[in-house]
Short mmCIF file of C-alpha atoms in Angstrom, two decimals:
data_model
loop_
_atom_site.label_atom_id
_atom_site.label_comp_id
_atom_site.label_asym_id
_atom_site.label_seq_id
_atom_site.Cartn_x
_atom_site.Cartn_y
_atom_site.Cartn_z
CA UNK A 33 7.78 -13.19 -20.55
CA UNK A 34 11.44 -12.46 -20.91
CA UNK A 35 13.26 -14.52 -18.18
CA UNK A 36 15.10 -11.44 -16.81
CA UNK A 37 12.15 -9.40 -16.16
CA UNK A 38 11.05 -9.13 -12.75
CA UNK A 39 7.32 -9.34 -11.52
CA UNK A 40 5.52 -7.18 -9.17
CA UNK A 41 2.25 -8.11 -7.52
CA UNK A 42 0.39 -5.09 -6.42
CA UNK A 43 -2.82 -5.42 -4.11
CA UNK A 44 -5.74 -3.20 -4.62
CA UNK A 45 -4.23 -2.01 -7.81
CA UNK A 46 -7.07 -1.45 -10.30
CA UNK A 47 -7.61 2.21 -8.92
CA UNK A 48 -5.74 4.78 -6.89
CA UNK A 49 -2.31 4.50 -5.38
CA UNK A 50 -1.93 0.95 -6.43
CA UNK A 51 -2.67 1.90 -10.08
CA UNK A 52 -0.22 4.66 -10.08
CA UNK A 53 2.28 2.01 -8.54
CA UNK A 54 1.61 -0.58 -11.26
CA UNK A 55 2.19 2.07 -14.03
CA UNK A 56 5.37 3.24 -12.44
CA UNK A 57 6.87 0.00 -12.05
CA UNK A 58 5.76 -1.11 -15.61
CA UNK A 59 7.47 1.80 -17.10
CA UNK A 60 10.73 0.76 -15.28
CA UNK A 61 10.51 -2.67 -16.72
CA UNK A 62 8.61 -4.74 -14.13
CA UNK A 63 5.62 -7.35 -15.38
CA UNK A 64 2.51 -6.58 -13.46
CA UNK A 65 0.10 -8.58 -11.51
CA UNK A 66 -3.03 -6.31 -10.80
CA UNK A 67 -5.40 -7.31 -8.07
CA UNK A 68 -8.93 -6.12 -7.65
CA UNK A 69 -12.07 -7.11 -5.57
CA UNK A 70 -14.73 -5.43 -7.52
CA UNK A 71 -13.06 -3.23 -10.27
CA UNK A 72 -12.74 -5.49 -13.12
CA UNK A 73 -13.43 -3.11 -15.78
CA UNK A 74 -10.72 -0.83 -14.30
CA UNK A 75 -8.24 -3.72 -13.70
CA UNK A 76 -8.80 -4.58 -17.55
CA UNK A 77 -8.22 -0.96 -18.71
CA UNK A 78 -5.06 -0.84 -16.51
CA UNK A 79 -3.55 -4.02 -18.03
CA UNK A 80 -4.12 -2.86 -21.66
CA UNK A 81 -2.28 0.42 -20.54
CA UNK A 82 0.55 -1.65 -19.08
CA UNK A 83 0.93 -3.91 -22.40
CA UNK A 84 1.16 -0.44 -24.22
CA UNK A 85 3.86 0.26 -22.10
CA UNK A 86 5.82 -2.94 -23.26
CA UNK A 87 5.29 -4.93 -20.00
CA UNK A 88 3.17 -8.06 -19.31
CA UNK A 89 0.18 -7.87 -16.95
CA UNK A 90 -2.43 -10.22 -15.50
CA UNK A 91 -5.36 -9.28 -13.34
CA UNK A 92 -6.49 -11.57 -10.51
CA UNK A 93 -9.76 -10.98 -8.56
CA UNK A 94 -9.16 -11.54 -4.94
CA UNK A 95 -10.27 -10.30 -1.54
CA UNK A 96 -6.94 -9.89 0.47
CA UNK A 97 -8.94 -10.09 3.72
CA UNK A 98 -9.88 -13.69 2.90
CA UNK A 99 -7.30 -16.55 3.53
CA UNK A 100 -8.24 -18.55 0.60
CA UNK A 101 -8.36 -15.49 -1.82
CA UNK A 102 -4.86 -14.66 -0.72
CA UNK A 103 -3.47 -18.19 -1.42
CA UNK A 104 -5.12 -18.17 -4.86
CA UNK A 105 -3.95 -14.67 -5.83
CA UNK A 106 -0.26 -15.75 -5.23
CA UNK A 107 -0.79 -19.47 -6.75
CA UNK A 108 -2.32 -17.42 -10.05
CA UNK A 109 0.61 -15.07 -10.20
CA UNK A 110 3.33 -17.74 -9.95
CA UNK A 111 1.44 -19.97 -12.43
CA UNK A 112 1.20 -17.04 -15.03
CA UNK A 113 4.84 -15.73 -14.70
CA UNK A 114 6.65 -18.23 -12.62
CA UNK A 115 7.78 -15.82 -9.79
CA UNK A 116 6.93 -12.90 -7.50
CA UNK A 117 9.76 -10.52 -7.20
CA UNK A 118 7.95 -7.65 -5.63
CA UNK A 119 5.11 -7.38 -3.26
CA UNK A 120 3.17 -4.15 -2.72
CA UNK A 121 0.73 -4.45 0.01
CA UNK A 122 -1.39 -1.49 -1.01
CA UNK A 123 -5.08 -2.98 -0.19
CA UNK A 124 -6.22 -2.05 3.32
CA UNK A 125 -9.86 -1.42 4.59
CA UNK A 126 -10.25 1.93 6.16
CA UNK A 127 -13.45 3.14 7.88
CA UNK A 128 -13.54 6.78 7.41
CA UNK A 129 -16.54 7.70 9.83
CA UNK A 130 -15.21 8.56 13.17
CA UNK A 131 -16.25 6.37 16.02
CA UNK A 132 -15.01 5.00 19.31
CA UNK A 133 -13.75 1.57 19.55
CA UNK A 134 -16.70 0.57 21.68
CA UNK A 135 -19.13 1.45 18.67
CA UNK A 136 -17.44 -0.87 16.25
CA UNK A 137 -19.15 -4.30 15.29
CA UNK A 138 -16.95 -7.35 15.80
CA UNK A 139 -17.06 -8.18 12.02
CA UNK A 140 -15.62 -4.62 11.51
CA UNK A 141 -12.65 -5.38 13.85
CA UNK A 142 -11.89 -8.58 12.24
CA UNK A 143 -12.19 -6.95 8.81
CA UNK A 144 -9.70 -4.25 9.46
CA UNK A 145 -7.30 -6.41 11.32
CA UNK A 146 -7.32 -8.96 8.48
CA UNK A 147 -7.07 -6.43 5.81
CA UNK A 148 -4.29 -4.44 7.39
CA UNK A 149 -2.28 -6.69 9.48
CA UNK A 150 -2.93 -10.45 9.24
CA UNK A 151 -3.54 -10.60 5.63
CA UNK A 152 -0.30 -8.59 4.97
CA UNK A 153 1.64 -11.06 6.91
CA UNK A 154 0.04 -14.04 5.18
CA UNK A 155 0.75 -12.62 1.96
CA UNK A 156 4.55 -12.05 2.72
CA UNK A 157 4.54 -15.51 4.27
CA UNK A 158 3.18 -16.94 0.90
CA UNK A 159 5.95 -14.91 -1.52
CA UNK A 160 9.02 -14.94 0.66
CA UNK A 161 10.03 -18.73 -0.05
CA UNK A 162 10.21 -17.90 -3.91
CA UNK A 163 12.21 -14.52 -3.10
CA UNK A 164 14.65 -16.55 -1.09
CA UNK A 165 14.95 -19.12 -4.03
CA UNK A 166 15.84 -16.24 -6.17
CA UNK A 167 18.20 -14.44 -3.74
CA UNK A 168 16.20 -11.18 -4.47
CA UNK A 169 12.88 -9.57 -3.18
CA UNK A 170 11.16 -6.23 -2.27
CA UNK A 171 8.48 -5.94 0.05
CA UNK A 172 6.39 -2.86 0.70
CA UNK A 173 3.88 -2.19 3.43
CA UNK A 174 1.57 0.48 3.85
CA UNK A 175 0.86 2.68 6.98
CA UNK A 176 -0.01 6.08 8.13
CA UNK A 177 1.95 9.27 8.90
CA UNK A 178 3.71 8.90 12.15
CA UNK A 179 2.56 5.28 12.66
CA UNK A 180 6.30 4.44 13.74
CA UNK A 181 5.66 6.62 16.99
CA UNK A 182 2.63 4.22 17.94
CA UNK A 183 0.50 7.20 19.34
CA UNK A 184 -2.93 6.96 20.03
CA UNK A 185 -5.30 7.89 17.39
CA UNK A 186 -8.83 8.58 18.61
CA UNK A 187 -11.57 7.44 16.61
CA UNK A 188 -9.24 5.01 14.62
CA UNK A 189 -8.18 2.48 17.06
CA UNK A 190 -8.70 -0.58 15.07
CA UNK A 191 -7.06 0.75 11.90
CA UNK A 192 -4.13 2.32 14.11
CA UNK A 193 -3.30 -0.71 15.95
CA UNK A 194 -3.25 -2.74 12.89
CA UNK A 195 -0.80 -0.55 11.23
CA UNK A 196 1.37 -0.07 14.17
CA UNK A 197 1.69 -3.65 14.64
CA UNK A 198 2.77 -3.74 11.09
CA UNK A 199 5.52 -1.42 11.87
CA UNK A 200 6.99 -3.74 14.15
CA UNK A 201 6.64 -6.59 11.60
CA UNK A 202 8.03 -4.58 9.07
CA UNK A 203 11.27 -4.12 10.96
CA UNK A 204 11.41 -7.47 12.19
CA UNK A 205 11.06 -9.17 8.87
CA UNK A 206 13.56 -6.80 7.43
CA UNK A 207 16.12 -8.12 9.62
CA UNK A 208 15.24 -11.68 9.26
CA UNK A 209 15.15 -11.76 5.58
CA UNK A 210 18.21 -9.43 4.88
CA UNK A 211 20.50 -11.98 4.27
CA UNK A 212 18.54 -13.52 1.52
CA UNK A 213 18.52 -10.33 -0.58
CA UNK A 214 14.90 -9.40 0.29
CA UNK A 215 14.21 -5.81 1.91
CA UNK A 216 10.84 -4.51 3.43
CA UNK A 217 9.85 -1.24 4.01
CA UNK A 218 6.68 0.66 4.95
CA UNK A 219 5.29 3.55 3.04
CA UNK A 220 3.21 6.08 4.97
CA UNK A 221 1.08 8.55 2.67
CA UNK A 222 -0.36 11.61 3.63
CA UNK A 223 -3.90 12.11 3.03
CA UNK A 224 -4.38 11.71 -0.44
CA UNK A 225 -7.95 11.61 -1.36
CA UNK A 226 -10.10 11.35 -4.62
CA UNK A 227 -8.65 12.40 -7.80
CA UNK A 228 -5.32 13.26 -6.44
CA UNK A 229 -4.54 9.42 -6.00
CA UNK A 230 -4.24 8.94 -9.70
CA UNK A 231 -2.63 12.62 -10.25
CA UNK A 232 0.89 13.21 -11.58
CA UNK A 233 2.93 15.76 -9.38
CA UNK A 234 2.80 18.27 -12.18
CA UNK A 235 -0.85 18.15 -12.20
CA UNK A 236 -1.06 19.09 -8.50
CA UNK A 237 2.03 21.39 -7.95
CA UNK A 238 -0.01 24.40 -8.51
CA UNK A 239 -2.85 23.53 -6.41
CA UNK A 240 -3.42 24.77 -3.06
CA UNK A 241 -4.07 22.67 0.13
CA UNK A 242 -4.81 24.24 3.41
CA UNK A 243 -4.09 21.18 5.36
CA UNK A 244 -0.96 20.28 3.95
CA UNK A 245 2.16 21.94 5.39
CA UNK A 246 3.84 21.83 2.00
CA UNK A 247 0.98 23.58 0.68
CA UNK A 248 -0.10 21.34 -2.33
CA UNK A 249 -1.98 18.20 -2.15
CA UNK A 250 -0.11 14.91 -2.42
CA UNK A 251 -0.61 12.74 -5.62
CA UNK A 252 -0.24 9.11 -6.48
CA UNK A 253 3.06 9.89 -8.21
CA UNK A 254 4.51 11.19 -4.94
CA UNK A 255 3.78 7.64 -3.64
CA UNK A 256 4.60 5.54 -6.61
CA UNK A 257 7.97 7.15 -7.26
CA UNK A 258 9.15 6.50 -3.61
CA UNK A 259 8.07 2.94 -4.14
CA UNK A 260 9.96 2.48 -7.34
CA UNK A 261 13.05 3.67 -5.84
CA UNK A 262 12.70 1.04 -3.20
CA UNK A 263 12.34 -1.42 -5.88
CA UNK A 264 15.34 -0.75 -7.41
CA UNK A 265 18.31 -3.28 -7.56
CA UNK A 266 20.74 -0.98 -5.79
CA UNK A 267 18.44 -0.01 -3.14
CA UNK A 268 19.08 -3.36 -1.32
CA UNK A 269 20.78 -1.17 1.47
CA UNK A 270 17.21 0.32 2.28
CA UNK A 271 15.45 -2.05 4.74
CA UNK A 272 13.51 -1.78 7.67
CA UNK A 273 12.24 1.93 7.36
CA UNK A 274 9.05 3.55 8.02
CA UNK A 275 9.06 6.34 5.36
CA UNK A 276 6.50 9.18 5.59
CA UNK A 277 5.70 10.66 2.36
CA UNK A 278 3.06 13.19 3.76
CA UNK A 279 4.32 16.61 2.74
CA UNK A 280 4.72 16.90 6.65
CA UNK A 281 1.17 16.42 7.48
CA UNK A 282 0.47 14.77 10.94
CA UNK A 283 -2.95 13.22 10.82
CA UNK A 284 -3.26 12.62 14.45
CA UNK A 285 -2.21 16.01 15.47
CA UNK A 286 -4.57 17.58 13.14
CA UNK A 287 -7.52 15.65 14.16
CA UNK A 288 -7.04 16.03 17.96
CA UNK A 289 -5.61 19.62 18.30
CA UNK A 290 -8.21 20.86 15.75
CA UNK A 291 -11.31 20.11 17.95
CA UNK A 292 -12.28 18.33 20.87
CA UNK A 293 -12.48 14.37 20.92
CA UNK A 294 -16.07 13.47 21.69
CA UNK A 295 -18.86 10.97 20.31
CA UNK A 296 -18.95 11.29 16.46
CA UNK A 297 -17.26 14.64 16.14
CA UNK A 298 -13.73 16.03 15.36
CA UNK A 299 -12.02 18.36 13.44
CA UNK A 300 -9.41 17.75 11.03
CA UNK A 301 -9.02 14.79 8.51
CA UNK A 302 -8.01 11.16 8.60
CA UNK A 303 -5.36 9.67 6.38
CA UNK A 304 -5.97 6.07 5.00
CA UNK A 305 -4.81 3.85 2.27
#
């Protein structure tokens, strides 16, 4: 590895938005640590693609909802590359089935909080010392559209609570670490689903999406290009921001106004990472 090359660790990056982010950063000169839980074949394929772009890549199996796995993930990344300059907290469990809070099992509540809030805080805690030592770092969190407004989100109580808590943490950490050359921002994707997560903008700009105010579906490139911009050296004045990349979609309003909120049913669609 060239000493001047920066290293990006992207959780949940074998597929979807994480994969597109890994490719975007590799194209811009970053070496990449790919993280996966079950998608080993996809992670290996992605690493091969990244190496073809001229970047170094290493894949690590780890479940970011587990403390020991998070510690091992960062330990392996630093052992392989000697540093972590960028942490993109892309992974985060999401239950698409609509349920009231009272219908969740205790283990589901714990898993959602660990994967979307506590685990993110822990990973940040693990990489910040190295970033401070190097005087440079970029931390990216993931939220949902309008998370900064802390509105109620029926049927998404646990997920919403975790992400809204992460909003406050993002803003706090940004202030605390600004003097060390570390920026901390949150990206809030729109409701990007299925194949669109790995599509380029040009592949979707002529498609129509009735739910999107923009009129077209969002893509993985919409998200990854914003993350790449935040990771540029001259983006150091952008920190503590909650950035909606949603085409104007408000997932909470779409769900609540589109139909009555009652047991097991509602109109609209949910957005998740």
